[in-house]
Amino acid sequence: MQKIIFRDMRDLDLTHIFECGQCFRWVPDGEGTYTGAAGSFAARVRFDGSDLTVETTGGDEAFWRHYFDLDTDYGSIKRRLTESEPLIRPATEYGHGIRILNQDPFEMIISFIISQNNNIPRIRKNIESLCGKYGEPIEGSDRHAFPSPEALAGADEEDLAAMRLGYRGPYIIAAAQKYLECGCPGCREELLSYYGIGPKVANCIMLFGLRDTAAFPVDTWVKQIMNDMYGFDMKDAKGMQAFAAEKYGDLAGYAQQYLFYYYRDRSRK
DNA sequence: TGCCAGGTGATCG
DNA sequence: CGATCACATGGC
């Protein structure tokens, strides 16, 4: 395990980052410490309010800097958001340490296919089962990497059913096969052509896997939020999308994460 | 027991 | 088009 330290970090809080719904494989390990995996590496990370320490089985400084998005100025993002929309301030203050991770696109495709009509604790379990069965063991750790497209493209439908993936099993296999055949998708239309990916999941993949920060996923929580904040009809997802594009522009994805974390985190306490 | 969870595909008017 | 329904599973 090598140790990488990023000093004097601002606008960073591991709980906010790992509990805001963008990732599913990091677990709290005691006093603010999290263990998880990214790419083919496992890691334990901690933050003391100033220094971010990453103890990892691999990956260089540049890899982790990019993964945690440490070159983006979140102070500026929060400022611009609250200037254009004062109503969002409680959310940016509550989740002030959120950063949008740069995660692997294939992992995002499969993870958010699993997320549909599902709850977050069960999404985590489903993903860990998948990693345990189809992902490569990570040397020097008890964890497994996220499965490769090859591994999932060759998965057996009955095995996935036995892992309690429900009706999403066929979606997973089809998505892995398409990814293998066509390569990494580059745009929203391409994602929408996947069997099992609709507007919401496509937006999550654009935002978390392809870093399209204008993407604004509208799920059941965001519908409730948009209803509360602006009086939108709960069924008017399209109107919400258009409104977010107009109101938040290229920062819509960040806005969505601050709002999602603010509403969901308080409602479960 | 029925409803809900980071929805989508198929079908019908 | 837009509305409606089925789809696996588990928690409450």
Short mmCIF file of N, CA, C and O in Angstrom, two decimals, chain A residues 89-183:
data_model
loop_
_atom_site.label_atom_id
_atom_site.label_comp_id
_atom_site.label_asym_id
_atom_site.label_seq_id
_atom_site.Cartn_x
_atom_site.Cartn_y
_atom_site.Cartn_z
N ARG A 89 -28.91 27.96 -2.01
CA ARG A 89 -27.86 28.15 -0.99
C ARG A 89 -27.92 27.14 0.16
O ARG A 89 -26.87 26.60 0.55
N PRO A 90 -29.07 26.86 0.73
CA PRO A 90 -29.08 25.87 1.82
C PRO A 90 -28.47 24.53 1.39
O PRO A 90 -27.81 23.87 2.19
N ALA A 91 -28.68 24.17 0.14
CA ALA A 91 -28.15 22.89 -0.34
C ALA A 91 -26.65 22.94 -0.54
O ALA A 91 -25.94 21.98 -0.20
N THR A 92 -26.13 24.03 -1.07
CA THR A 92 -24.67 24.11 -1.27
C THR A 92 -23.95 24.24 0.07
O THR A 92 -22.81 23.81 0.20
N GLU A 93 -24.63 24.81 1.05
CA GLU A 93 -23.99 24.89 2.37
C GLU A 93 -24.02 23.54 3.08
O GLU A 93 -23.05 23.13 3.71
N TYR A 94 -25.14 22.85 2.95
CA TYR A 94 -25.28 21.55 3.61
C TYR A 94 -24.28 20.54 3.06
O TYR A 94 -23.65 19.80 3.81
N GLY A 95 -24.13 20.50 1.75
CA GLY A 95 -23.21 19.53 1.12
C GLY A 95 -21.98 20.23 0.57
O GLY A 95 -21.54 19.91 -0.53
N HIS A 96 -21.43 21.14 1.36
CA HIS A 96 -20.34 22.01 0.87
C HIS A 96 -19.11 21.25 0.40
O HIS A 96 -18.30 21.78 -0.34
N GLY A 97 -18.95 20.00 0.87
CA GLY A 97 -17.74 19.25 0.50
C GLY A 97 -17.93 18.27 -0.63
O GLY A 97 -17.08 17.41 -0.89
N ILE A 98 -19.06 18.37 -1.33
CA ILE A 98 -19.31 17.48 -2.46
C ILE A 98 -18.32 17.76 -3.58
O ILE A 98 -18.03 18.92 -3.89
N ARG A 99 -17.81 16.70 -4.18
CA ARG A 99 -17.07 16.78 -5.44
C ARG A 99 -17.59 15.68 -6.35
O ARG A 99 -17.88 14.59 -5.88
N ILE A 100 -17.72 15.99 -7.61
CA ILE A 100 -18.19 14.97 -8.54
C ILE A 100 -16.99 14.18 -9.03
O ILE A 100 -16.11 14.72 -9.69
N LEU A 101 -16.97 12.91 -8.66
CA LEU A 101 -15.85 12.03 -8.98
C LEU A 101 -15.78 11.78 -10.49
O LEU A 101 -16.79 11.86 -11.18
N ASN A 102 -14.58 11.47 -10.95
CA ASN A 102 -14.42 11.03 -12.34
C ASN A 102 -14.34 9.52 -12.35
O ASN A 102 -13.28 8.94 -12.14
N GLN A 103 -15.50 8.89 -12.59
CA GLN A 103 -15.58 7.44 -12.50
C GLN A 103 -15.57 6.78 -13.88
O GLN A 103 -15.83 7.42 -14.89
N ASP A 104 -15.30 5.49 -13.86
CA ASP A 104 -15.20 4.74 -15.10
C ASP A 104 -16.56 4.64 -15.81
O ASP A 104 -17.56 4.28 -15.19
N PRO A 105 -16.61 4.97 -17.09
CA PRO A 105 -17.89 4.97 -17.82
C PRO A 105 -18.62 3.62 -17.81
O PRO A 105 -19.83 3.59 -17.61
N PHE A 106 -17.89 2.55 -18.00
CA PHE A 106 -18.58 1.25 -18.01
C PHE A 106 -19.17 0.93 -16.64
O PHE A 106 -20.30 0.44 -16.52
N GLU A 107 -18.43 1.24 -15.60
CA GLU A 107 -18.95 1.03 -14.24
C GLU A 107 -20.21 1.87 -14.01
O GLU A 107 -21.17 1.40 -13.38
N MET A 108 -20.22 3.06 -14.55
CA MET A 108 -21.41 3.91 -14.38
C MET A 108 -22.59 3.36 -15.16
O MET A 108 -23.74 3.40 -14.70
N ILE A 109 -22.34 2.84 -16.35
CA ILE A 109 -23.43 2.26 -17.15
C ILE A 109 -24.10 1.14 -16.38
O ILE A 109 -25.33 1.13 -16.20
N ILE A 110 -23.32 0.21 -15.90
CA ILE A 110 -23.90 -0.95 -15.20
C ILE A 110 -24.51 -0.52 -13.86
O ILE A 110 -25.61 -0.94 -13.50
N SER A 111 -23.81 0.32 -13.14
CA SER A 111 -24.29 0.72 -11.81
C SER A 111 -25.63 1.43 -11.89
O SER A 111 -26.53 1.19 -11.08
N PHE A 112 -25.78 2.31 -12.87
CA PHE A 112 -27.04 3.07 -12.93
C PHE A 112 -28.15 2.30 -13.63
O PHE A 112 -29.32 2.61 -13.42
N ILE A 113 -27.80 1.30 -14.42
CA ILE A 113 -28.84 0.38 -14.88
C ILE A 113 -29.42 -0.35 -13.66
O ILE A 113 -30.64 -0.51 -13.53
N ILE A 114 -28.55 -0.76 -12.77
CA ILE A 114 -28.99 -1.45 -11.55
C ILE A 114 -29.82 -0.52 -10.67
O ILE A 114 -30.71 -0.96 -9.94
N SER A 115 -29.53 0.78 -10.74
CA SER A 115 -30.18 1.72 -9.82
C SER A 115 -31.66 1.94 -10.11
O SER A 115 -32.39 2.41 -9.23
N GLN A 116 -32.10 1.57 -11.32
CA GLN A 116 -33.48 1.94 -11.68
C GLN A 116 -34.51 1.24 -10.82
O GLN A 116 -34.41 0.04 -10.56
N ASN A 117 -35.49 1.99 -10.40
CA ASN A 117 -36.58 1.46 -9.56
C ASN A 117 -36.03 0.59 -8.43
O ASN A 117 -36.52 -0.51 -8.19
N ASN A 118 -35.00 1.10 -7.76
CA ASN A 118 -34.28 0.34 -6.74
C ASN A 118 -33.89 1.32 -5.64
O ASN A 118 -33.96 2.53 -5.84
N ASN A 119 -33.51 0.81 -4.48
CA ASN A 119 -33.06 1.74 -3.43
C ASN A 119 -31.56 1.61 -3.18
O ASN A 119 -30.96 0.60 -3.50
N ILE A 120 -30.97 2.66 -2.65
CA ILE A 120 -29.52 2.75 -2.63
C ILE A 120 -28.84 1.62 -1.84
O ILE A 120 -27.87 1.04 -2.33
N PRO A 121 -29.33 1.25 -0.67
CA PRO A 121 -28.68 0.12 0.03
C PRO A 121 -28.68 -1.17 -0.81
O PRO A 121 -27.68 -1.89 -0.85
N ARG A 122 -29.79 -1.42 -1.51
CA ARG A 122 -29.83 -2.64 -2.31
C ARG A 122 -28.97 -2.51 -3.57
O ARG A 122 -28.40 -3.50 -4.04
N ILE A 123 -28.88 -1.29 -4.12
CA ILE A 123 -28.00 -1.07 -5.26
C ILE A 123 -26.57 -1.44 -4.86
O ILE A 123 -25.85 -2.13 -5.59
N ARG A 124 -26.16 -0.98 -3.69
CA ARG A 124 -24.81 -1.29 -3.21
C ARG A 124 -24.60 -2.79 -3.11
O ARG A 124 -23.57 -3.32 -3.55
N LYS A 125 -25.57 -3.50 -2.55
CA LYS A 125 -25.44 -4.96 -2.40
C LYS A 125 -25.35 -5.63 -3.76
O LYS A 125 -24.52 -6.51 -3.97
N ASN A 126 -26.21 -5.24 -4.68
CA ASN A 126 -26.20 -5.84 -6.01
C ASN A 126 -24.84 -5.65 -6.67
O ASN A 126 -24.29 -6.58 -7.27
N ILE A 127 -24.30 -4.44 -6.56
CA ILE A 127 -23.02 -4.15 -7.22
C ILE A 127 -21.89 -4.95 -6.58
O ILE A 127 -21.03 -5.50 -7.28
N GLU A 128 -21.90 -5.06 -5.26
CA GLU A 128 -20.84 -5.84 -4.61
C GLU A 128 -20.93 -7.32 -5.00
O GLU A 128 -19.90 -7.97 -5.18
N SER A 129 -22.14 -7.84 -5.12
CA SER A 129 -22.28 -9.24 -5.55
C SER A 129 -21.68 -9.42 -6.93
O SER A 129 -20.96 -10.39 -7.21
N LEU A 130 -21.99 -8.47 -7.80
CA LEU A 130 -21.48 -8.52 -9.17
C LEU A 130 -19.95 -8.48 -9.18
O LEU A 130 -19.30 -9.26 -9.89
N CYS A 131 -19.38 -7.60 -8.39
CA CYS A 131 -17.92 -7.48 -8.33
C CYS A 131 -17.30 -8.75 -7.76
O CYS A 131 -16.28 -9.23 -8.25
N GLY A 132 -17.93 -9.30 -6.73
CA GLY A 132 -17.39 -10.50 -6.11
C GLY A 132 -17.36 -11.68 -7.06
O GLY A 132 -16.44 -12.49 -7.04
N LYS A 133 -18.36 -11.75 -7.91
CA LYS A 133 -18.43 -12.91 -8.81
C LYS A 133 -17.68 -12.70 -10.13
O LYS A 133 -17.06 -13.61 -10.65
N TYR A 134 -17.74 -11.49 -10.66
CA TYR A 134 -17.19 -11.26 -12.01
C TYR A 134 -15.98 -10.33 -12.04
O TYR A 134 -15.37 -10.16 -13.09
N GLY A 135 -15.65 -9.69 -10.91
CA GLY A 135 -14.53 -8.75 -10.92
C GLY A 135 -13.23 -9.42 -10.50
O GLY A 135 -13.24 -10.37 -9.71
N GLU A 136 -12.11 -8.93 -11.02
CA GLU A 136 -10.80 -9.47 -10.66
C GLU A 136 -10.48 -9.11 -9.21
O GLU A 136 -10.69 -7.97 -8.80
N PRO A 137 -9.94 -10.07 -8.45
CA PRO A 137 -9.49 -9.74 -7.10
C PRO A 137 -8.37 -8.70 -7.16
O PRO A 137 -7.55 -8.75 -8.08
N ILE A 138 -8.38 -7.77 -6.24
CA ILE A 138 -7.34 -6.75 -6.21
C ILE A 138 -6.24 -7.20 -5.25
O ILE A 138 -6.50 -7.41 -4.07
N GLU A 139 -5.06 -7.36 -5.80
CA GLU A 139 -3.96 -7.86 -4.99
C GLU A 139 -3.65 -6.90 -3.85
O GLU A 139 -3.63 -5.68 -4.05
N GLY A 140 -3.43 -7.46 -2.68
CA GLY A 140 -3.13 -6.62 -1.52
C GLY A 140 -4.37 -6.05 -0.87
O GLY A 140 -4.29 -5.12 -0.08
N SER A 141 -5.53 -6.62 -1.22
CA SER A 141 -6.78 -6.13 -0.67
C SER A 141 -7.80 -7.26 -0.65
O SER A 141 -7.63 -8.27 -1.32
N ASP A 142 -8.86 -7.09 0.11
CA ASP A 142 -9.89 -8.12 0.09
C ASP A 142 -11.01 -7.76 -0.89
O ASP A 142 -12.05 -8.37 -0.90
N ARG A 143 -10.75 -6.76 -1.71
CA ARG A 143 -11.80 -6.30 -2.62
C ARG A 143 -11.58 -6.79 -4.04
O ARG A 143 -10.50 -7.27 -4.39
N HIS A 144 -12.61 -6.63 -4.84
CA HIS A 144 -12.54 -6.97 -6.25
C HIS A 144 -12.75 -5.71 -7.07
O HIS A 144 -13.50 -4.82 -6.68
N ALA A 145 -12.11 -5.68 -8.24
CA ALA A 145 -12.34 -4.57 -9.17
C ALA A 145 -13.75 -4.69 -9.74
O ALA A 145 -14.37 -5.76 -9.67
N PHE A 146 -14.25 -3.62 -10.31
CA PHE A 146 -15.53 -3.70 -11.01
C PHE A 146 -15.33 -4.61 -12.23
O PHE A 146 -14.29 -4.57 -12.88
N PRO A 147 -16.31 -5.43 -12.56
CA PRO A 147 -16.16 -6.38 -13.68
C PRO A 147 -15.88 -5.68 -15.01
O PRO A 147 -16.37 -4.57 -15.26
N SER A 148 -15.13 -6.36 -15.86
CA SER A 148 -14.85 -5.84 -17.20
C SER A 148 -16.08 -6.05 -18.09
O SER A 148 -16.93 -6.89 -17.80
N PRO A 149 -16.16 -5.33 -19.21
CA PRO A 149 -17.22 -5.57 -20.19
C PRO A 149 -17.21 -7.02 -20.67
O PRO A 149 -18.28 -7.63 -20.83
N GLU A 150 -16.02 -7.58 -20.88
CA GLU A 150 -15.92 -8.97 -21.33
C GLU A 150 -16.58 -9.91 -20.33
O GLU A 150 -17.35 -10.81 -20.71
N ALA A 151 -16.27 -9.70 -19.06
CA ALA A 151 -16.79 -10.60 -18.02
C ALA A 151 -18.32 -10.56 -17.97
O ALA A 151 -18.97 -11.59 -17.87
N LEU A 152 -18.89 -9.37 -18.06
CA LEU A 152 -20.35 -9.26 -17.94
C LEU A 152 -21.04 -9.64 -19.25
O LEU A 152 -22.17 -10.14 -19.23
N ALA A 153 -20.36 -9.41 -20.37
CA ALA A 153 -20.96 -9.81 -21.65
C ALA A 153 -21.13 -11.32 -21.71
O ALA A 153 -22.02 -11.82 -22.39
N GLY A 154 -20.27 -12.03 -21.00
CA GLY A 154 -20.35 -13.48 -21.01
C GLY A 154 -21.10 -14.06 -19.82
O GLY A 154 -21.13 -15.27 -19.63
N ALA A 155 -21.70 -13.18 -19.02
CA ALA A 155 -22.40 -13.66 -17.82
C ALA A 155 -23.64 -14.45 -18.20
O ALA A 155 -24.23 -14.24 -19.25
N ASP A 156 -24.01 -15.36 -17.32
CA ASP A 156 -25.18 -16.19 -17.54
C ASP A 156 -26.40 -15.55 -16.90
O ASP A 156 -26.37 -15.12 -15.74
N GLU A 157 -27.48 -15.50 -17.66
CA GLU A 157 -28.69 -14.83 -17.18
C GLU A 157 -29.21 -15.44 -15.87
O GLU A 157 -29.66 -14.74 -14.98
N GLU A 158 -29.09 -16.74 -15.77
CA GLU A 158 -29.58 -17.41 -14.56
C GLU A 158 -28.72 -17.10 -13.35
O GLU A 158 -29.21 -17.00 -12.22
N ASP A 159 -27.41 -16.94 -13.59
CA ASP A 159 -26.53 -16.58 -12.48
C ASP A 159 -26.89 -15.20 -11.94
O ASP A 159 -26.90 -14.96 -10.74
N LEU A 160 -27.17 -14.29 -12.88
CA LEU A 160 -27.54 -12.94 -12.43
C LEU A 160 -28.85 -12.97 -11.67
O LEU A 160 -29.03 -12.26 -10.68
N ALA A 161 -29.78 -13.80 -12.12
CA ALA A 161 -31.05 -13.92 -11.41
C ALA A 161 -30.82 -14.45 -10.00
O ALA A 161 -31.44 -13.99 -9.04
N ALA A 162 -29.92 -15.42 -9.89
CA ALA A 162 -29.62 -16.00 -8.58
C ALA A 162 -28.98 -14.96 -7.65
O ALA A 162 -29.05 -15.08 -6.43
N MET A 163 -28.36 -13.93 -8.26
CA MET A 163 -27.76 -12.86 -7.46
C MET A 163 -28.76 -11.77 -7.12
O MET A 163 -28.38 -10.70 -6.66
N ARG A 164 -30.03 -12.03 -7.39
CA ARG A 164 -31.12 -11.12 -7.03
C ARG A 164 -31.08 -9.81 -7.81
O ARG A 164 -31.44 -8.76 -7.27
N LEU A 165 -30.61 -9.87 -9.04
CA LEU A 165 -30.58 -8.65 -9.84
C LEU A 165 -31.92 -8.37 -10.50
O LEU A 165 -32.10 -7.34 -11.15
N GLY A 166 -32.85 -9.29 -10.35
CA GLY A 166 -34.19 -9.06 -10.87
C GLY A 166 -34.21 -8.91 -12.37
O GLY A 166 -33.41 -9.51 -13.09
N TYR A 167 -35.13 -8.08 -12.84
CA TYR A 167 -35.30 -7.95 -14.28
C TYR A 167 -34.17 -7.16 -14.93
O TYR A 167 -34.13 -7.03 -16.15
N ARG A 168 -33.22 -6.67 -14.14
CA ARG A 168 -32.13 -5.88 -14.71
C ARG A 168 -31.03 -6.76 -15.29
O ARG A 168 -30.17 -6.26 -16.02
N GLY A 169 -31.04 -8.04 -14.97
CA GLY A 169 -30.00 -8.95 -15.48
C GLY A 169 -29.83 -8.88 -16.98
O GLY A 169 -28.72 -8.66 -17.48
N PRO A 170 -30.90 -9.06 -17.75
CA PRO A 170 -30.78 -8.98 -19.22
C PRO A 170 -30.28 -7.62 -19.70
O PRO A 170 -29.53 -7.55 -20.68
N TYR A 171 -30.67 -6.56 -19.00
CA TYR A 171 -30.16 -5.22 -19.37
C TYR A 171 -28.63 -5.18 -19.23
O TYR A 171 -27.92 -4.62 -20.06
N ILE A 172 -28.14 -5.78 -18.14
CA ILE A 172 -26.70 -5.75 -17.86
C ILE A 172 -25.93 -6.48 -18.94
O ILE A 172 -24.94 -5.97 -19.47
N ILE A 173 -26.40 -7.65 -19.29
CA ILE A 173 -25.69 -8.44 -20.31
C ILE A 173 -25.72 -7.73 -21.66
O ILE A 173 -24.70 -7.60 -22.34
N ALA A 174 -26.88 -7.22 -22.02
CA ALA A 174 -26.99 -6.51 -23.30
C ALA A 174 -26.10 -5.28 -23.34
O ALA A 174 -25.46 -4.99 -24.36
N ALA A 175 -26.04 -4.55 -22.23
CA ALA A 175 -25.22 -3.34 -22.19
C ALA A 175 -23.74 -3.68 -22.31
O ALA A 175 -23.00 -3.01 -23.03
N ALA A 176 -23.32 -4.74 -21.64
CA ALA A 176 -21.91 -5.13 -21.71
C ALA A 176 -21.55 -5.54 -23.13
O ALA A 176 -20.48 -5.20 -23.65
N GLN A 177 -22.46 -6.27 -23.79
CA GLN A 177 -22.18 -6.70 -25.15
C GLN A 177 -22.11 -5.52 -26.11
O GLN A 177 -21.26 -5.44 -26.97
N LYS A 178 -23.00 -4.58 -25.92
CA LYS A 178 -23.00 -3.40 -26.80
C LYS A 178 -21.75 -2.56 -26.58
O LYS A 178 -21.17 -2.03 -27.53
N TYR A 179 -21.35 -2.45 -25.33
CA TYR A 179 -20.13 -1.68 -25.01
C TYR A 179 -18.92 -2.32 -25.67
O TYR A 179 -18.06 -1.63 -26.22
N LEU A 180 -18.87 -3.65 -25.62
CA LEU A 180 -17.76 -4.38 -26.25
C LEU A 180 -17.74 -4.14 -27.75
O LEU A 180 -16.71 -3.92 -28.36
N GLU A 181 -18.93 -4.18 -28.33
CA GLU A 181 -19.04 -4.10 -29.78
C GLU A 181 -18.78 -2.69 -30.30
O GLU A 181 -18.06 -2.49 -31.26
N CYS A 182 -19.37 -1.71 -29.64
CA CYS A 182 -19.33 -0.33 -30.15
C CYS A 182 -18.30 0.55 -29.46
O CYS A 182 -18.10 1.70 -29.87
N GLY A 183 -17.69 0.07 -28.39
CA GLY A 183 -16.76 0.91 -27.65
C GLY A 183 -17.49 1.83 -26.70
O GLY A 183 -18.72 1.80 -26.61
#
